[in-house]
Amino acid sequence: MHFSSLITAALGAPAVLASTTGRPGRSSLRFGCGAPDPTLEQLEVAASLAAKESRHPEDPKAQTIKVDVYFHVVASSTELSDGYLTDQMLSDQFTVLQDTFAPQGLHFTLKNTTYTIDESWAHDGDELAMKRALRQGSYKTLNIYFLKDLNGYFGYCYFPDNITYGTDDFYYDGCSVLYSTLPGGDQTNYNLGYTVTHEVGHWFGLYHTFQGGCDGDGDYVSDTPAQGSPTSGCPVGRDSCPDQEGLDPITNFMDYSYDTCYEEFTSGQGERIHTYWKQYRKDATEGETDEVTPAPPAGPPPPPPAPPAPPAPPVPGEHKSHKSQKSKKSHA
């Protein structure tokens, strides 16, 4: 079963972990990122990987993970206020994505950006239909959907798992992000682009730094201190687990701090990213036919060209050569 992670703008309401939407593992959590608690199977996998990493530690920068990325802008009109992002905002967001993961040995290539005007999809309606229409590549391809509204959330993403190409879970894979959290957006305290970094961290398999609270194995990463609850703001010196070693990792991208507070992934998180990548995504293909669904056009299609005017009647004794005209499509 797949589990998603959601970041929300609303604060304080309780979590509801059961899903009634038909989506795999979507939570109604109204505080921060709404990932349901991992299943016993997922925790067993994380524990096994942690034990393996402790016996055979690897430098995440020793090998580079190369990831193809597709951006999908899904808006309700061509106005910025309706989610139609500018080229500059998208460029700045991609730079943030590249810069925040580079220290852990990751490199992203932006393959294409698509634009879709759809009132329902822009408000997170019929997620599966939208993703079936827009998703590109294989299970190792990162698709990020920028939407006008996510029903109060900042974003959600799906953890890696054993997925069969072409199934619903395959199409659900990827991250949906609120358009106003991009660099230059108007989401107060969360508009430097780190919502994408946080969600893509989940796409690579990372849990929250406060997973499990002060007891147990937490996020199963050895160099992230125990954390009893999510951070709000940027409270330097916060220690929600005073009986455990270390202060809360408030600058870690997998906490809930303000964007101005975020600084890093740990080396252990970088190693975990590489471990999950090799286990779930590295060797993924697009199925037996190795076909990729054609990408939607980058922007609304231009109107068809007007039909050519009929030729003038020939002048007696004169011969005219009529050359065919090639029509060119412009991509916004």
Coordinates of C-alpha atoms in Angstrom, one line a residue:
M1 CA 0.0 0.0 0.0
H2 CA 1.1 3.5 -0.8
F3 CA 1.3 6.4 1.7
S4 CA 1.3 10.0 0.9
S5 CA 2.7 13.0 2.8
L6 CA 0.9 16.3 3.0
I7 CA 1.9 19.7 4.2
T8 CA -0.9 22.0 5.3
A9 CA -1.4 25.7 5.9
A10 CA -4.0 25.1 8.6
L11 CA -2.7 24.4 12.1
G12 CA -4.0 22.6 15.1
A13 CA -6.8 20.2 14.0
P14 CA -6.4 16.5 14.8
A15 CA -5.2 13.9 12.4
V16 CA -7.6 11.4 10.8
L17 CA -5.5 8.6 9.4
A18 CA -8.3 6.7 7.6
S19 CA -8.8 7.5 3.9
T20 CA -12.2 7.7 2.4
T21 CA -11.2 9.3 -0.9
G22 CA -10.0 6.2 -2.8
R23 CA -6.5 7.6 -2.9
P24 CA -3.8 5.4 -1.5
G25 CA -3.0 6.4 2.1
R26 CA -4.2 10.0 2.0
S27 CA -4.5 11.5 5.4
S28 CA -6.8 14.2 6.7
L29 CA -4.1 15.5 9.1
R30 CA -4.5 19.3 9.5
F31 CA -1.2 20.1 11.0
G32 CA 2.0 20.2 8.9
C33 CA 2.6 17.3 6.6
G34 CA -0.1 14.6 6.7
A35 CA 1.8 11.4 6.2
P36 CA 0.0 8.6 8.0
D37 CA 2.1 6.5 10.4
P38 CA 4.3 4.0 8.4
T39 CA 3.0 0.5 8.3
L40 CA 4.8 -2.3 10.2
E41 CA 6.2 -3.5 6.9
Q42 CA 7.6 -0.1 6.1
L43 CA 9.1 0.3 9.6
E44 CA 10.7 -3.1 9.2
V45 CA 12.3 -2.1 5.9
A46 CA 13.6 1.1 7.4
A47 CA 15.0 -0.8 10.4
S48 CA 16.7 -3.3 8.1
L49 CA 18.2 -0.5 6.0
A50 CA 19.4 1.4 9.1
A51 CA 21.1 -1.8 10.3
K52 CA 22.7 -2.4 6.9
E53 CA 23.9 1.2 6.7
S54 CA 25.5 1.0 10.2
R55 CA 27.5 -2.1 9.1
H56 CA 28.5 -0.8 5.7
P57 CA 28.3 3.0 5.7
E58 CA 28.6 4.7 2.4
D59 CA 29.4 8.3 1.4
P60 CA 26.2 9.6 -0.4
K61 CA 28.5 11.9 -2.5
A62 CA 30.5 8.9 -3.9
Q63 CA 27.9 8.3 -6.6
T64 CA 25.6 10.8 -8.2
I65 CA 21.9 10.0 -8.6
K66 CA 20.5 11.6 -11.8
V67 CA 16.8 12.3 -11.8
D68 CA 14.7 13.5 -14.7
V69 CA 12.0 16.0 -13.6
Y70 CA 8.8 17.2 -15.1
F71 CA 7.0 20.3 -13.8
H72 CA 3.2 20.5 -14.4
V73 CA 1.5 23.9 -13.8
V74 CA -2.2 23.3 -13.2
A75 CA -4.1 26.5 -13.0
S76 CA -7.7 27.7 -13.2
S77 CA -6.8 30.6 -15.6
T78 CA -3.7 32.2 -17.1
E79 CA -3.5 34.7 -14.2
L80 CA -0.8 34.2 -11.5
S81 CA -3.5 34.6 -8.8
D82 CA -5.1 31.5 -10.3
G83 CA -1.9 29.4 -10.1
Y84 CA -0.4 30.2 -13.5
L85 CA 3.2 30.4 -12.4
T86 CA 5.8 32.6 -14.1
D87 CA 8.9 31.3 -15.8
Q88 CA 11.0 33.0 -13.2
M89 CA 9.3 31.4 -10.3
L90 CA 9.7 28.0 -11.9
S91 CA 13.3 28.6 -12.7
D92 CA 14.0 29.7 -9.1
Q93 CA 12.1 26.7 -7.8
F94 CA 14.2 24.3 -9.8
T95 CA 17.4 26.1 -8.6
V96 CA 16.2 25.5 -5.0
L97 CA 15.6 21.8 -5.7
Q98 CA 19.0 21.4 -7.3
D99 CA 20.9 23.3 -4.6
T100 CA 19.2 21.6 -1.6
F101 CA 19.9 18.0 -2.8
A102 CA 23.3 18.5 -4.5
P103 CA 25.3 18.1 -1.2
Q104 CA 23.9 14.6 -1.0
G105 CA 25.0 13.6 -4.4
L106 CA 21.9 14.2 -6.5
H107 CA 21.5 16.0 -9.8
F108 CA 18.2 16.9 -11.4
T109 CA 17.4 17.6 -15.1
L110 CA 14.3 19.5 -15.9
K111 CA 12.9 17.8 -19.0
N112 CA 9.8 19.8 -19.6
T113 CA 7.2 22.1 -18.1
T114 CA 3.6 21.7 -19.0
Y115 CA 0.7 24.1 -18.5
T116 CA -2.9 23.0 -18.0
I117 CA -6.0 25.1 -17.5
D118 CA -8.6 23.1 -15.6
E119 CA -10.7 24.4 -12.8
S120 CA -11.2 21.1 -11.1
W121 CA -7.7 19.8 -11.3
A122 CA -6.3 23.2 -10.2
H123 CA -8.2 22.6 -6.9
D124 CA -7.0 19.0 -6.5
G125 CA -10.1 17.5 -8.0
D126 CA -9.8 14.0 -9.5
E127 CA -6.1 13.5 -8.7
L128 CA -5.8 10.2 -10.6
A129 CA -7.4 11.5 -13.8
M130 CA -5.1 14.5 -13.8
K131 CA -2.0 12.4 -13.2
R132 CA -3.0 9.8 -15.8
A133 CA -3.2 12.7 -18.3
L134 CA 0.0 14.5 -17.3
R135 CA 2.5 12.1 -15.8
Q136 CA 5.7 11.4 -17.7
G137 CA 8.5 8.8 -17.5
S138 CA 9.1 5.8 -15.3
Y139 CA 9.0 5.2 -11.6
K140 CA 12.4 6.9 -11.3
T141 CA 11.1 10.1 -13.0
L142 CA 10.0 12.9 -10.6
N143 CA 6.8 14.6 -11.5
I144 CA 5.8 17.7 -9.6
Y145 CA 2.3 19.2 -10.0
F146 CA 1.9 22.9 -8.9
L147 CA -1.8 23.5 -8.1
K148 CA -3.8 26.6 -7.2
D149 CA -5.4 25.0 -4.1
L150 CA -4.8 21.8 -2.1
N151 CA -7.7 22.0 0.2
G152 CA -5.7 23.7 2.9
Y153 CA -2.4 21.8 2.4
F154 CA 1.0 23.0 1.2
G155 CA 1.8 19.8 -0.5
Y156 CA 1.7 16.0 -0.6
C157 CA 3.9 13.3 -2.0
Y158 CA 4.1 9.5 -2.1
F159 CA 6.8 7.3 -0.5
P160 CA 8.7 4.8 -2.7
D161 CA 7.4 1.2 -2.7
N162 CA 7.2 -1.9 -4.9
I163 CA 5.1 -0.5 -7.7
T164 CA 4.0 -2.0 -11.0
Y165 CA 4.2 0.2 -14.1
G166 CA 0.8 1.4 -15.3
T167 CA -1.2 0.7 -12.1
D168 CA -3.1 3.4 -10.2
D169 CA -0.3 3.6 -7.6
F170 CA 2.2 4.2 -10.4
Y171 CA 0.2 7.2 -11.6
Y172 CA -0.4 8.5 -8.1
D173 CA 3.4 8.7 -7.6
G174 CA 4.9 12.2 -7.5
C175 CA 4.4 15.4 -5.5
S176 CA 1.6 18.0 -5.6
V177 CA 2.6 21.5 -4.3
L178 CA 0.7 24.7 -3.5
Y179 CA 1.7 27.3 -6.1
S180 CA 2.1 30.1 -3.6
T181 CA 5.0 28.3 -1.8
L182 CA 7.4 28.8 -4.7
P183 CA 10.0 31.5 -4.5
G184 CA 8.3 34.8 -5.0
G185 CA 4.9 33.4 -3.9
D186 CA 2.7 35.0 -1.3
Q187 CA 2.5 32.2 1.3
T188 CA 3.8 33.9 4.4
N189 CA 6.9 32.2 6.0
Y190 CA 6.7 29.4 3.4
N191 CA 7.6 31.0 0.1
L192 CA 11.3 30.2 -0.5
G193 CA 10.6 27.0 -2.3
Y194 CA 11.5 24.5 0.5
T195 CA 8.0 22.9 0.4
V196 CA 9.2 21.2 -2.8
T197 CA 12.4 20.1 -1.0
H198 CA 10.5 18.7 1.9
E199 CA 8.1 16.8 -0.3
V200 CA 10.8 15.4 -2.6
G201 CA 12.5 14.2 0.5
H202 CA 9.5 12.0 1.1
W203 CA 9.6 10.9 -2.6
F204 CA 13.1 9.6 -1.8
G205 CA 11.9 7.8 1.3
L206 CA 12.7 10.1 4.2
Y207 CA 10.4 10.3 7.2
H208 CA 9.9 13.4 9.3
T209 CA 12.6 14.2 11.9
F210 CA 9.9 13.9 14.6
Q211 CA 8.7 10.4 13.4
G212 CA 8.1 8.3 16.5
G213 CA 8.5 11.1 19.0
C214 CA 11.1 10.8 21.8
D215 CA 10.8 7.0 22.1
G216 CA 11.9 4.2 19.8
D217 CA 13.8 4.5 16.6
G218 CA 12.4 7.8 15.3
D219 CA 13.0 8.3 11.6
Y220 CA 15.5 5.4 11.5
V221 CA 18.3 7.8 10.6
S222 CA 21.2 7.7 13.1
D223 CA 22.3 11.4 12.9
T224 CA 19.0 13.1 13.3
P225 CA 18.3 13.8 17.0
A226 CA 15.1 12.6 18.6
Q227 CA 12.3 15.1 18.3
G228 CA 9.0 14.9 20.2
S229 CA 6.8 17.1 18.0
P230 CA 6.9 19.2 14.9
T231 CA 8.6 22.6 15.0
S232 CA 6.7 25.9 14.3
G233 CA 8.7 28.9 13.4
C234 CA 12.5 28.8 14.1
P235 CA 12.9 28.3 17.9
V236 CA 16.7 28.1 18.3
G237 CA 17.7 25.8 21.1
R238 CA 14.4 23.9 21.2
D239 CA 14.7 20.5 22.9
S240 CA 11.5 18.5 22.9
C241 CA 13.3 15.4 24.0
P242 CA 15.4 16.6 27.0
D243 CA 16.3 13.0 28.0
Q244 CA 17.7 12.3 24.6
E245 CA 21.0 13.4 23.1
G246 CA 21.0 16.6 20.9
L247 CA 18.7 19.5 20.3
D248 CA 15.8 19.4 17.9
P249 CA 16.9 19.5 14.3
I250 CA 14.9 22.6 13.5
T251 CA 17.1 23.5 10.4
N252 CA 16.4 20.1 8.8
F253 CA 14.3 20.1 5.7
M254 CA 12.2 17.2 7.1
D255 CA 10.9 19.2 10.0
Y256 CA 8.1 21.8 9.8
S257 CA 10.1 25.0 10.4
Y258 CA 9.7 28.3 8.5
D259 CA 11.5 28.3 5.2
T260 CA 14.0 30.9 6.6
C261 CA 15.0 28.3 9.2
Y262 CA 15.8 25.4 6.8
E263 CA 19.4 24.6 6.0
E264 CA 20.2 20.9 5.5
F265 CA 19.8 17.2 5.1
T266 CA 22.2 15.2 7.3
S267 CA 24.7 12.8 5.8
G268 CA 22.6 9.9 7.2
Q269 CA 19.6 11.2 5.3
G270 CA 21.7 11.4 2.2
E271 CA 22.7 7.8 2.6
R272 CA 19.1 6.8 3.1
I273 CA 18.1 8.5 -0.1
H274 CA 20.7 6.5 -2.0
T275 CA 19.6 3.3 -0.3
Y276 CA 15.9 3.8 -1.2
W277 CA 16.8 4.9 -4.7
K278 CA 18.7 1.7 -5.4
Q279 CA 16.0 -0.5 -3.9
Y280 CA 12.9 1.1 -5.4
R281 CA 13.5 3.5 -8.3
K282 CA 17.0 3.2 -9.9
D283 CA 16.2 0.3 -12.3
A284 CA 12.6 1.3 -13.1
T285 CA 11.5 1.4 -16.8
E286 CA 8.4 2.4 -18.6
G287 CA 7.1 -1.1 -18.9
E288 CA 7.5 -3.8 -21.5
T289 CA 7.0 -1.4 -24.4
D290 CA 9.2 1.2 -22.9
E291 CA 6.8 3.9 -24.1
V292 CA 6.3 7.3 -22.6
T293 CA 3.0 9.1 -22.9
P294 CA 3.4 12.1 -25.1
A295 CA 3.8 15.3 -23.1
P296 CA 1.0 17.9 -23.2
P297 CA 1.9 21.1 -25.0
A298 CA 3.8 23.7 -23.0
G299 CA 1.0 26.2 -22.9
P300 CA -2.4 26.6 -24.5
P301 CA -2.3 25.5 -28.2
P302 CA -2.3 28.3 -30.8
P303 CA -5.3 28.7 -33.1
P304 CA -5.1 26.9 -36.4
P305 CA -3.7 28.9 -39.3
A306 CA -6.2 30.7 -41.6
P307 CA -6.7 28.9 -44.9
P308 CA -4.7 30.4 -47.8
A309 CA -6.4 32.8 -50.2
P310 CA -7.3 31.3 -53.6
P311 CA -4.7 32.0 -56.2
A312 CA -5.3 34.8 -58.7
P313 CA -6.2 33.7 -62.2
P314 CA -3.1 33.3 -64.3
V315 CA -2.2 36.0 -66.8
P316 CA -2.2 34.7 -70.3
G317 CA 1.3 33.5 -71.3
E318 CA 2.5 33.6 -67.6
H319 CA 3.4 30.5 -65.5
K320 CA 3.4 30.7 -61.6
S321 CA 5.0 28.3 -59.2
H322 CA 3.0 27.8 -56.0
K323 CA 5.2 26.8 -53.0
S324 CA 3.6 25.1 -50.0
Q325 CA 3.8 27.0 -46.7
K326 CA 5.0 25.4 -43.5
S327 CA 3.1 26.3 -40.4
K328 CA 5.1 26.7 -37.2
K329 CA 3.8 26.2 -33.7
S330 CA 5.0 28.6 -31.0
H331 CA 5.2 27.2 -27.5
A332 CA 4.5 29.7 -24.7

